[in-house]
PDB file of C-alpha atoms in Angstrom:
ATOM      1  CA  MET O 554      65.158  71.892 -18.591  1.00  0.00           C
ATOM      2  CA  ASN O 555      67.298  74.268 -20.302  1.00  0.00           C
ATOM      3  CA  THR O 556      70.026  71.996 -21.559  1.00  0.00           C
ATOM      4  CA  MET O 557      69.605  70.051 -25.023  1.00  0.00           C
ATOM      5  CA  LYS O 558      69.702  66.603 -23.362  1.00  0.00           C
ATOM      6  CA  ALA O 559      66.559  67.658 -21.037  1.00  0.00           C
ATOM      7  CA  THR O 560      64.619  69.454 -23.619  1.00  0.00           C
ATOM      8  CA  TRP O 561      64.432  67.303 -26.772  1.00  0.00           C
ATOM      9  CA  PRO O 562      62.948  64.417 -25.083  1.00  0.00           C
ATOM     10  CA  ASP O 563      60.385  66.562 -23.673  1.00  0.00           C
ATOM     11  CA  THR O 564      59.727  68.338 -27.045  1.00  0.00           C
ATOM     12  CA  LEU O 565      59.380  64.693 -28.663  1.00  0.00           C
ATOM     13  CA  LEU O 566      56.837  63.589 -26.248  1.00  0.00           C
ATOM     14  CA  THR O 567      54.878  66.979 -26.501  1.00  0.00           C
ATOM     15  CA  ALA O 568      55.189  66.501 -30.278  1.00  0.00           C
ATOM     16  CA  LEU O 569      53.142  63.242 -30.203  1.00  0.00           C
ATOM     17  CA  ALA O 570      49.811  64.895 -29.136  1.00  0.00           C
ATOM     18  CA  PRO O 571      49.323  67.201 -32.187  1.00  0.00           C
ATOM     19  CA  ALA O 572      50.641  64.540 -34.401  1.00  0.00           C
ATOM     20  CA  ILE O 573      47.676  62.388 -32.789  1.00  0.00           C
ATOM     21  CA  TRP O 574      45.295  65.153 -33.127  1.00  0.00           C
ATOM     22  CA  GLY O 575      46.091  65.220 -36.895  1.00  0.00           C
ATOM     23  CA  SER O 576      44.091  62.486 -37.336  1.00  0.00           C
ATOM     24  CA  THR O 577      40.814  64.055 -36.065  1.00  0.00           C
ATOM     25  CA  TYR O 578      39.821  65.398 -39.460  1.00  0.00           C
ATOM     26  CA  ILE O 579      40.136  62.224 -41.415  1.00  0.00           C
ATOM     27  CA  VAL O 580      38.332  60.446 -38.617  1.00  0.00           C
ATOM     28  CA  ALA O 581      35.639  62.899 -38.364  1.00  0.00           C
ATOM     29  CA  THR O 582      34.947  63.312 -42.065  1.00  0.00           C
ATOM     30  CA  GLU O 583      35.416  59.486 -43.186  1.00  0.00           C
ATOM     31  CA  MET O 584      34.317  57.516 -40.213  1.00  0.00           C
ATOM     32  CA  LEU O 585      32.015  59.518 -38.174  1.00  0.00           C
ATOM     33  CA  PRO O 586      28.126  60.348 -38.347  1.00  0.00           C
ATOM     34  CA  PRO O 587      27.543  63.547 -40.389  1.00  0.00           C
ATOM     35  CA  ASP O 588      26.476  66.868 -38.693  1.00  0.00           C
ATOM     36  CA  GLN O 589      27.346  65.908 -35.094  1.00  0.00           C
ATOM     37  CA  PRO O 590      30.157  68.296 -34.062  1.00  0.00           C
ATOM     38  CA  PHE O 591      29.147  68.670 -30.270  1.00  0.00           C
ATOM     39  CA  THR O 592      28.358  65.071 -29.830  1.00  0.00           C
ATOM     40  CA  ALA O 593      31.594  63.920 -31.178  1.00  0.00           C
ATOM     41  CA  ALA O 594      33.504  66.613 -28.924  1.00  0.00           C
ATOM     42  CA  LEU O 595      31.588  65.076 -25.925  1.00  0.00           C
ATOM     43  CA  ILE O 596      32.416  61.467 -26.651  1.00  0.00           C
ATOM     44  CA  ARG O 597      35.652  62.560 -27.158  1.00  0.00           C
ATOM     45  CA  THR O 598      36.233  64.153 -23.834  1.00  0.00           C
ATOM     46  CA  LEU O 599      33.956  63.151 -20.944  1.00  0.00           C
ATOM     47  CA  PRO O 600      34.467  59.535 -20.878  1.00  0.00           C
ATOM     48  CA  ALA O 601      38.363  60.019 -20.889  1.00  0.00           C
ATOM     49  CA  GLY O 602      37.799  62.780 -18.083  1.00  0.00           C
ATOM     50  CA  ILE O 603      35.796  60.521 -15.858  1.00  0.00           C
ATOM     51  CA  MET O 604      38.214  57.661 -16.325  1.00  0.00           C
ATOM     52  CA  LEU O 605      41.185  59.694 -15.433  1.00  0.00           C
ATOM     53  CA  THR O 606      39.480  61.451 -12.401  1.00  0.00           C
ATOM     54  CA  LEU O 607      38.508  58.102 -11.261  1.00  0.00           C
ATOM     55  CA  ILE O 608      41.975  56.714 -11.480  1.00  0.00           C
ATOM     56  CA  CYS O 609      43.618  59.620  -9.952  1.00  0.00           C
ATOM     57  CA  ARG O 610      41.364  60.926  -6.976  1.00  0.00           C
ATOM     58  CA  ARG O 611      43.088  64.180  -6.380  1.00  0.00           C
ATOM     59  CA  LEU O 612      40.946  67.563  -6.045  1.00  0.00           C
ATOM     60  CA  PRO O 613      42.361  70.813  -7.965  1.00  0.00           C
ATOM     61  CA  LYS O 614      43.215  72.326  -4.446  1.00  0.00           C
ATOM     62  CA  THR O 615      45.865  74.699  -4.971  1.00  0.00           C
ATOM     63  CA  LEU O 616      44.685  75.686  -8.814  1.00  0.00           C
ATOM     64  CA  GLY O 617      41.115  76.427  -7.547  1.00  0.00           C
ATOM     65  CA  TRP O 618      38.010  75.683  -9.111  1.00  0.00           C
ATOM     66  CA  THR O 619      37.593  79.278 -10.849  1.00  0.00           C
ATOM     67  CA  ARG O 620      40.976  78.735 -12.842  1.00  0.00           C
ATOM     68  CA  LEU O 621      40.312  74.932 -13.350  1.00  0.00           C
ATOM     69  CA  LEU O 622      37.049  75.679 -15.059  1.00  0.00           C
ATOM     70  CA  VAL O 623      38.697  78.686 -17.084  1.00  0.00           C
ATOM     71  CA  LEU O 624      41.284  76.326 -18.297  1.00  0.00           C
ATOM     72  CA  ALA O 625      38.702  73.574 -19.107  1.00  0.00           C
ATOM     73  CA  ALA O 626      36.677  76.092 -21.076  1.00  0.00           C
ATOM     74  CA  LEU O 627      39.435  77.154 -23.014  1.00  0.00           C
ATOM     75  CA  ASN O 628      41.488  74.011 -23.710  1.00  0.00           C
ATOM     76  CA  ILE O 629      38.571  71.563 -23.833  1.00  0.00           C
ATOM     77  CA  GLY O 630      34.958  72.865 -23.965  1.00  0.00           C
ATOM     78  CA  ALA O 631      35.024  75.685 -26.265  1.00  0.00           C
ATOM     79  CA  PHE O 632      37.940  74.367 -28.227  1.00  0.00           C
ATOM     80  CA  GLN O 633      36.702  70.895 -28.732  1.00  0.00           C
ATOM     81  CA  ALA O 634      33.285  72.734 -29.984  1.00  0.00           C
ATOM     82  CA  LEU O 635      34.845  74.961 -32.128  1.00  0.00           C
ATOM     83  CA  LEU O 636      37.222  72.658 -33.753  1.00  0.00           C
ATOM     84  CA  PHE O 637      34.468  70.029 -34.784  1.00  0.00           C
ATOM     85  CA  ILE O 638      32.362  72.987 -36.320  1.00  0.00           C
ATOM     86  CA  ALA O 639      35.324  74.040 -38.167  1.00  0.00           C
ATOM     87  CA  ALA O 640      36.083  70.356 -39.451  1.00  0.00           C
ATOM     88  CA  TYR O 641      32.508  69.892 -40.434  1.00  0.00           C
ATOM     89  CA  ARG O 642      32.044  72.967 -42.406  1.00  0.00           C
ATOM     90  CA  LEU O 643      35.816  74.072 -43.947  1.00  0.00           C
ATOM     91  CA  PRO O 644      37.994  71.837 -45.963  1.00  0.00           C
ATOM     92  CA  GLY O 645      40.890  70.392 -43.421  1.00  0.00           C
ATOM     93  CA  GLY O 646      43.565  72.760 -45.054  1.00  0.00           C
ATOM     94  CA  LEU O 647      41.636  76.004 -44.604  1.00  0.00           C
ATOM     95  CA  ALA O 648      40.792  75.051 -41.009  1.00  0.00           C
ATOM     96  CA  ALA O 649      44.660  74.154 -40.284  1.00  0.00           C
ATOM     97  CA  VAL O 650      45.783  77.291 -41.862  1.00  0.00           C
ATOM     98  CA  LEU O 651      43.735  79.630 -39.765  1.00  0.00           C
ATOM     99  CA  GLY O 652      44.611  77.673 -36.719  1.00  0.00           C
ATOM    100  CA  ALA O 653      48.529  77.981 -37.315  1.00  0.00           C
ATOM    101  CA  ILE O 654      48.282  81.451 -35.946  1.00  0.00           C
ATOM    102  CA  GLN O 655      48.464  80.138 -32.517  1.00  0.00           C
ATOM    103  CA  PRO O 656      52.091  80.516 -31.986  1.00  0.00           C
ATOM    104  CA  LEU O 657      51.653  84.064 -32.875  1.00  0.00           C
ATOM    105  CA  LEU O 658      48.877  84.520 -30.327  1.00  0.00           C
ATOM    106  CA  VAL O 659      50.607  82.859 -27.453  1.00  0.00           C
ATOM    107  CA  MET O 660      53.678  85.397 -27.861  1.00  0.00           C
ATOM    108  CA  ALA O 661      51.242  88.362 -28.346  1.00  0.00           C
ATOM    109  CA  LEU O 662      49.675  87.572 -24.953  1.00  0.00           C
ATOM    110  CA  ALA O 663      53.207  87.070 -23.447  1.00  0.00           C
ATOM    111  CA  TRP O 664      53.940  90.276 -24.680  1.00  0.00           C
ATOM    112  CA  LEU O 665      50.698  92.132 -23.434  1.00  0.00           C
ATOM    113  CA  VAL O 666      50.645  90.536 -20.017  1.00  0.00           C
ATOM    114  CA  ASP O 667      53.901  89.859 -19.218  1.00  0.00           C
ATOM    115  CA  ARG O 668      55.622  92.487 -20.999  1.00  0.00           C
ATOM    116  CA  ARG O 669      58.044  89.922 -22.425  1.00  0.00           C
ATOM    117  CA  GLN O 670      59.108  90.564 -25.760  1.00  0.00           C
ATOM    118  CA  PRO O 671      59.194  87.532 -27.775  1.00  0.00           C
ATOM    119  CA  ALA O 672      62.613  86.356 -29.999  1.00  0.00           C
ATOM    120  CA  TRP O 673      62.299  87.877 -33.308  1.00  0.00           C
ATOM    121  CA  MET O 674      63.524  84.540 -34.642  1.00  0.00           C
ATOM    122  CA  ALA O 675      60.425  82.936 -33.355  1.00  0.00           C
ATOM    123  CA  VAL O 676      58.173  85.617 -34.627  1.00  0.00           C
ATOM    124  CA  TRP O 677      59.464  85.161 -38.241  1.00  0.00           C
ATOM    125  CA  ALA O 678      59.717  81.513 -37.980  1.00  0.00           C
ATOM    126  CA  SER O 679      55.868  81.469 -37.077  1.00  0.00           C
ATOM    127  CA  VAL O 680      55.191  83.850 -39.846  1.00  0.00           C
ATOM    128  CA  PHE O 681      56.691  81.644 -42.203  1.00  0.00           C
ATOM    129  CA  GLY O 682      55.059  78.619 -40.464  1.00  0.00           C
ATOM    130  CA  VAL O 683      51.631  80.119 -41.288  1.00  0.00           C
ATOM    131  CA  LEU O 684      52.786  80.995 -44.962  1.00  0.00           C
ATOM    132  CA  GLY O 685      53.971  77.379 -45.400  1.00  0.00           C
ATOM    133  CA  MET O 686      50.878  75.962 -44.243  1.00  0.00           C
ATOM    134  CA  ALA O 687      49.105  78.109 -46.808  1.00  0.00           C
ATOM    135  CA  ALA O 688      51.215  76.980 -49.610  1.00  0.00           C
ATOM    136  CA  LEU O 689      50.854  73.274 -48.543  1.00  0.00           C
ATOM    137  CA  LEU O 690      47.244  73.076 -47.557  1.00  0.00           C
ATOM    138  CA  LEU O 691      45.218  75.748 -49.559  1.00  0.00           C
ATOM    139  CA  SER O 692      43.849  75.475 -52.920  1.00  0.00           C
ATOM    140  CA  PRO O 693      42.337  78.095 -55.060  1.00  0.00           C
ATOM    141  CA  ASP O 694      38.837  77.002 -54.901  1.00  0.00           C
ATOM    142  CA  ALA O 695      38.885  76.711 -51.110  1.00  0.00           C
ATOM    143  CA  ILE O 696      35.542  77.736 -49.665  1.00  0.00           C
ATOM    144  CA  TRP O 697      35.638  80.388 -46.908  1.00  0.00           C
ATOM    145  CA  GLU O 698      32.476  79.359 -45.225  1.00  0.00           C
ATOM    146  CA  PRO O 699      32.064  82.355 -42.634  1.00  0.00           C
ATOM    147  CA  VAL O 700      30.710  80.245 -39.683  1.00  0.00           C
ATOM    148  CA  GLY O 701      33.289  77.504 -40.299  1.00  0.00           C
ATOM    149  CA  ALA O 702      36.449  80.042 -40.453  1.00  0.00           C
ATOM    150  CA  MET O 703      35.256  82.118 -37.756  1.00  0.00           C
ATOM    151  CA  SER O 704      35.185  78.773 -35.657  1.00  0.00           C
ATOM    152  CA  ALA O 705      38.541  77.884 -36.800  1.00  0.00           C
ATOM    153  CA  LEU O 706      40.080  81.358 -35.874  1.00  0.00           C
ATOM    154  CA  ALA O 707      38.026  81.530 -32.404  1.00  0.00           C
ATOM    155  CA  GLY O 708      39.327  77.855 -31.583  1.00  0.00           C
ATOM    156  CA  ALA O 709      42.878  79.166 -32.464  1.00  0.00           C
ATOM    157  CA  ALA O 710      42.480  82.140 -29.835  1.00  0.00           C
ATOM    158  CA  CYS O 711      40.889  79.734 -27.144  1.00  0.00           C
ATOM    159  CA  MET O 712      43.692  76.768 -27.456  1.00  0.00           C
ATOM    160  CA  ALA O 713      46.620  79.997 -27.537  1.00  0.00           C
ATOM    161  CA  THR O 714      45.096  81.612 -24.450  1.00  0.00           C
ATOM    162  CA  GLY O 715      44.684  78.067 -22.658  1.00  0.00           C
ATOM    163  CA  THR O 716      48.253  77.109 -23.466  1.00  0.00           C
ATOM    164  CA  TYR O 717      49.383  80.403 -22.205  1.00  0.00           C
ATOM    165  CA  LEU O 718      47.224  80.157 -19.051  1.00  0.00           C
ATOM    166  CA  SER O 719      47.976  76.653 -18.410  1.00  0.00           C
ATOM    167  CA  ARG O 720      51.647  77.508 -17.793  1.00  0.00           C
ATOM    168  CA  ARG O 721      51.292  80.724 -16.113  1.00  0.00           C
ATOM    169  CA  TRP O 722      48.512  78.758 -13.367  1.00  0.00           C
ATOM    170  CA  ARG O 723      51.002  75.826 -12.915  1.00  0.00           C
ATOM    171  CA  SER O 724      49.365  73.597 -10.361  1.00  0.00           C
ATOM    172  CA  ASP O 725      50.912  70.906  -8.204  1.00  0.00           C
ATOM    173  CA  MET O 726      48.683  68.447  -9.347  1.00  0.00           C
ATOM    174  CA  PRO O 727      49.840  65.257 -11.084  1.00  0.00           C
ATOM    175  CA  VAL O 728      49.655  65.808 -14.927  1.00  0.00           C
ATOM    176  CA  LEU O 729      47.005  63.090 -15.202  1.00  0.00           C
ATOM    177  CA  ALA O 730      44.943  64.510 -12.392  1.00  0.00           C
ATOM    178  CA  PHE O 731      45.437  67.826 -14.215  1.00  0.00           C
ATOM    179  CA  THR O 732      44.056  66.596 -17.666  1.00  0.00           C
ATOM    180  CA  GLY O 733      41.312  64.348 -16.174  1.00  0.00           C
ATOM    181  CA  TRP O 734      39.768  67.526 -14.290  1.00  0.00           C
ATOM    182  CA  GLN O 735      39.896  69.544 -17.385  1.00  0.00           C
ATOM    183  CA  LEU O 736      38.574  66.912 -19.767  1.00  0.00           C
ATOM    184  CA  LEU O 737      35.663  66.237 -17.149  1.00  0.00           C
ATOM    185  CA  ALA O 738      34.655  69.734 -16.835  1.00  0.00           C
ATOM    186  CA  GLY O 739      35.105  70.248 -20.615  1.00  0.00           C
ATOM    187  CA  GLY O 740      33.035  67.514 -21.293  1.00  0.00           C
ATOM    188  CA  LEU O 741      30.184  68.489 -18.971  1.00  0.00           C
ATOM    189  CA  MET O 742      30.257  71.955 -20.683  1.00  0.00           C
ATOM    190  CA  LEU O 743      29.705  70.311 -24.067  1.00  0.00           C
ATOM    191  CA  ALA O 744      26.896  67.982 -22.731  1.00  0.00           C
ATOM    192  CA  PRO O 745      24.181  70.584 -23.232  1.00  0.00           C
ATOM    193  CA  LEU O 746      25.266  71.772 -26.486  1.00  0.00           C
ATOM    194  CA  ALA O 747      25.189  68.235 -27.831  1.00  0.00           C
ATOM    195  CA  LEU O 748      21.806  67.410 -26.348  1.00  0.00           C
ATOM    196  CA  LEU O 749      20.320  70.618 -27.513  1.00  0.00           C
ATOM    197  CA  ILE O 750      21.602  71.411 -31.023  1.00  0.00           C
ATOM    198  CA  ASP O 751      23.003  68.164 -32.417  1.00  0.00           C
ATOM    199  CA  PRO O 752      20.495  65.734 -33.796  1.00  0.00           C
ATOM    200  CA  PRO O 753      20.010  62.527 -31.828  1.00  0.00           C
ATOM    201  CA  LEU O 754      22.913  60.178 -32.596  1.00  0.00           C
ATOM    202  CA  PRO O 755      22.127  57.468 -35.207  1.00  0.00           C
ATOM    203  CA  THR O 756      22.813  53.643 -34.436  1.00  0.00           C
ATOM    204  CA  LEU O 757      26.356  53.077 -34.677  1.00  0.00           C
ATOM    205  CA  GLY O 758      28.153  50.628 -36.480  1.00  0.00           C
ATOM    206  CA  ALA O 759      31.766  48.735 -34.839  1.00  0.00           C
ATOM    207  CA  MET O 760      33.762  51.186 -37.124  1.00  0.00           C
ATOM    208  CA  GLN O 761      32.033  54.217 -35.729  1.00  0.00           C
ATOM    209  CA  VAL O 762      32.232  52.852 -32.125  1.00  0.00           C
ATOM    210  CA  LEU O 763      35.909  52.240 -32.791  1.00  0.00           C
ATOM    211  CA  ALA O 764      36.445  55.459 -33.808  1.00  0.00           C
ATOM    212  CA  TYR O 765      34.622  57.381 -30.903  1.00  0.00           C
ATOM    213  CA  ALA O 766      37.013  55.002 -28.702  1.00  0.00           C
ATOM    214  CA  TYR O 767      40.076  56.134 -30.658  1.00  0.00           C
ATOM    215  CA  LEU O 768      39.153  59.807 -30.411  1.00  0.00           C
ATOM    216  CA  SER O 769      38.614  59.378 -26.668  1.00  0.00           C
ATOM    217  CA  ILE O 770      41.144  57.172 -25.339  1.00  0.00           C
ATOM    218  CA  VAL O 771      44.243  57.999 -27.957  1.00  0.00           C
ATOM    219  CA  GLY O 772      43.061  61.405 -29.048  1.00  0.00           C
ATOM    220  CA  ALA O 773      41.784  62.786 -25.645  1.00  0.00           C
ATOM    221  CA  LEU O 774      43.299  61.132 -22.894  1.00  0.00           C
ATOM    222  CA  LEU O 775      46.900  60.244 -24.257  1.00  0.00           C
ATOM    223  CA  ALA O 776      47.054  63.277 -26.345  1.00  0.00           C
ATOM    224  CA  TYR O 777      46.065  65.902 -23.626  1.00  0.00           C
ATOM    225  CA  ALA O 778      48.095  64.129 -21.070  1.00  0.00           C
ATOM    226  CA  LEU O 779      51.051  64.546 -22.962  1.00  0.00           C
ATOM    227  CA  TRP O 780      50.329  68.057 -24.222  1.00  0.00           C
ATOM    228  CA  PHE O 781      49.971  69.304 -20.545  1.00  0.00           C
ATOM    229  CA  ARG O 782      53.122  67.481 -19.607  1.00  0.00           C
ATOM    230  CA  GLY O 783      54.972  69.408 -22.005  1.00  0.00           C
ATOM    231  CA  ILE O 784      53.537  72.820 -21.019  1.00  0.00           C
ATOM    232  CA  ALA O 785      54.818  72.247 -17.776  1.00  0.00           C
ATOM    233  CA  ARG O 786      58.009  71.745 -19.131  1.00  0.00           C
ATOM    234  CA  LEU O 787      58.326  73.832 -22.122  1.00  0.00           C
ATOM    235  CA  SER O 788      57.652  77.607 -22.910  1.00  0.00           C
ATOM    236  CA  PRO O 789      54.181  78.103 -24.097  1.00  0.00           C
ATOM    237  CA  VAL O 790      55.437  79.303 -27.497  1.00  0.00           C
ATOM    238  CA  ALA O 791      57.254  76.032 -28.118  1.00  0.00           C
ATOM    239  CA  VAL O 792      54.389  74.043 -27.192  1.00  0.00           C
ATOM    240  CA  SER O 793      52.014  76.094 -29.387  1.00  0.00           C
ATOM    241  CA  SER O 794      54.725  75.945 -32.256  1.00  0.00           C
ATOM    242  CA  LEU O 795      54.468  71.934 -31.954  1.00  0.00           C
ATOM    243  CA  GLY O 796      50.395  72.435 -32.902  1.00  0.00           C
ATOM    244  CA  LEU O 797      51.535  72.789 -36.875  1.00  0.00           C
ATOM    245  CA  LEU O 798      52.355  69.185 -36.511  1.00  0.00           C
ATOM    246  CA  SER O 799      48.660  68.288 -36.381  1.00  0.00           C
ATOM    247  CA  PRO O 800      47.814  69.538 -39.931  1.00  0.00           C
ATOM    248  CA  LEU O 801      51.183  67.955 -41.165  1.00  0.00           C
ATOM    249  CA  THR O 802      49.976  64.769 -39.821  1.00  0.00           C
ATOM    250  CA  ALA O 803      46.922  65.271 -41.525  1.00  0.00           C
ATOM    251  CA  VAL O 804      48.408  65.525 -44.780  1.00  0.00           C
ATOM    252  CA  ALA O 805      50.406  62.459 -44.251  1.00  0.00           C
ATOM    253  CA  LEU O 806      47.552  60.428 -43.489  1.00  0.00           C
ATOM    254  CA  GLY O 807      45.463  61.863 -46.450  1.00  0.00           C
ATOM    255  CA  TRP O 808      48.430  61.049 -48.733  1.00  0.00           C
ATOM    256  CA  ALA O 809      48.654  57.311 -47.250  1.00  0.00           C
ATOM    257  CA  LEU O 810      45.223  56.582 -46.764  1.00  0.00           C
ATOM    258  CA  LEU O 811      43.018  58.458 -49.135  1.00  0.00           C
ATOM    259  CA  GLY O 812      45.536  58.958 -52.137  1.00  0.00           C
ATOM    260  CA  GLN O 813      45.782  62.691 -51.926  1.00  0.00           C
ATOM    261  CA  SER O 814      48.390  63.821 -54.023  1.00  0.00           C
ATOM    262  CA  MET O 815      51.656  65.776 -53.219  1.00  0.00           C
ATOM    263  CA  ASN O 816      53.792  67.872 -55.825  1.00  0.00           C
ATOM    264  CA  GLY O 817      57.103  69.776 -55.407  1.00  0.00           C
ATOM    265  CA  LEU O 818      55.522  72.822 -53.939  1.00  0.00           C
ATOM    266  CA  SER O 819      53.745  70.814 -51.457  1.00  0.00           C
ATOM    267  CA  LEU O 820      56.865  69.123 -50.314  1.00  0.00           C
ATOM    268  CA  LEU O 821      58.658  72.407 -50.066  1.00  0.00           C
ATOM    269  CA  ALA O 822      56.102  74.007 -47.732  1.00  0.00           C
ATOM    270  CA  LEU O 823      56.155  70.901 -45.732  1.00  0.00           C
ATOM    271  CA  LEU O 824      59.921  71.532 -45.345  1.00  0.00           C
ATOM    272  CA  VAL O 825      59.230  75.253 -44.590  1.00  0.00           C
ATOM    273  CA  VAL O 826      56.678  74.305 -41.741  1.00  0.00           C
ATOM    274  CA  LEU O 827      59.233  71.961 -40.063  1.00  0.00           C
ATOM    275  CA  GLY O 828      61.867  74.415 -40.334  1.00  0.00           C
ATOM    276  CA  SER O 829      59.569  76.868 -38.776  1.00  0.00           C
ATOM    277  CA  ILE O 830      58.610  74.291 -36.052  1.00  0.00           C
ATOM    278  CA  LEU O 831      62.430  73.501 -35.357  1.00  0.00           C
ATOM    279  CA  ALA O 832      63.397  77.100 -35.563  1.00  0.00           C
ATOM    280  CA  VAL O 833      60.634  78.269 -32.604  1.00  0.00           C
ATOM    281  CA  GLN O 834      61.743  75.349 -30.420  1.00  0.00           C
ATOM    282  CA  TRP O 835      65.489  76.600 -30.845  1.00  0.00           C
ATOM    283  CA  SER O 836      64.667  80.028 -30.003  1.00  0.00           C
ATOM    284  CA  ALA O 837      62.351  79.146 -26.979  1.00  0.00           C
ATOM    285  CA  ARG O 838      64.666  76.940 -25.151  1.00  0.00           C
ATOM    286  CA  PRO O 839      66.164  79.260 -22.719  1.00  0.00           C
ATOM    287  CA  GLN O 840      62.580  80.247 -21.448  1.00  0.00           C
ATOM    288  CA  ALA O 841      61.645  76.715 -21.131  1.00  0.00           C
TER     289      ALA O 841
END
């Protein structure tokens, strides 16, 4: 997977996952019942996990249950809960900027644990990615709600650690089985929170049922399968930088569906973020 011909198709397929996740904010705020973060995360993950594990019927023998549960907690349970808390409590732009530190966190983990110094090109590209995201999405009147901000930062840390460990603890399970077990275990972790903390789910309309189905089938089953496939083929830094496509997709959807405006500075910042993603992909290719 070290050649351009082998790497770029994998990169493009992996990029579909954060592009799909970019619709989470607009679906959560515009279509789902309010104040149901854990229920939304549960409905998104558990049905998809049950479906995949029943289809694949493959036990995680070599990976081990302990490592599987750690990965499920980081990639699914904790991350999804924190994601929806941030989505409900913060403007989407602020949550995205805080989440944009993921590539830097992955590089820090590789440096601290593996003693592998990151390429300076990747470091600076990631820094410019965060700055570009801030210029694109932050507004002067953005409200830094403490719980939401801490949730966004903690979610970024969980996803970065989960991405790093998913590559470090590579499993011989098929990608769909690996994805299914994590979604199933992560969904079970979310169930007590949804039952004990969230208010009862109100009667759902047809549009809300379709929104939950979209989040589960497309936003969890398909997107996570593509994400874990990418982790097996690309470097963790390259994969995590693709996560910046999620807020870019959210911006594009806000412009197309909600009539949100974009000015010259926004377009320049968008190009900076895209350039950052490409630069990280280029610098990380030798380690893919």
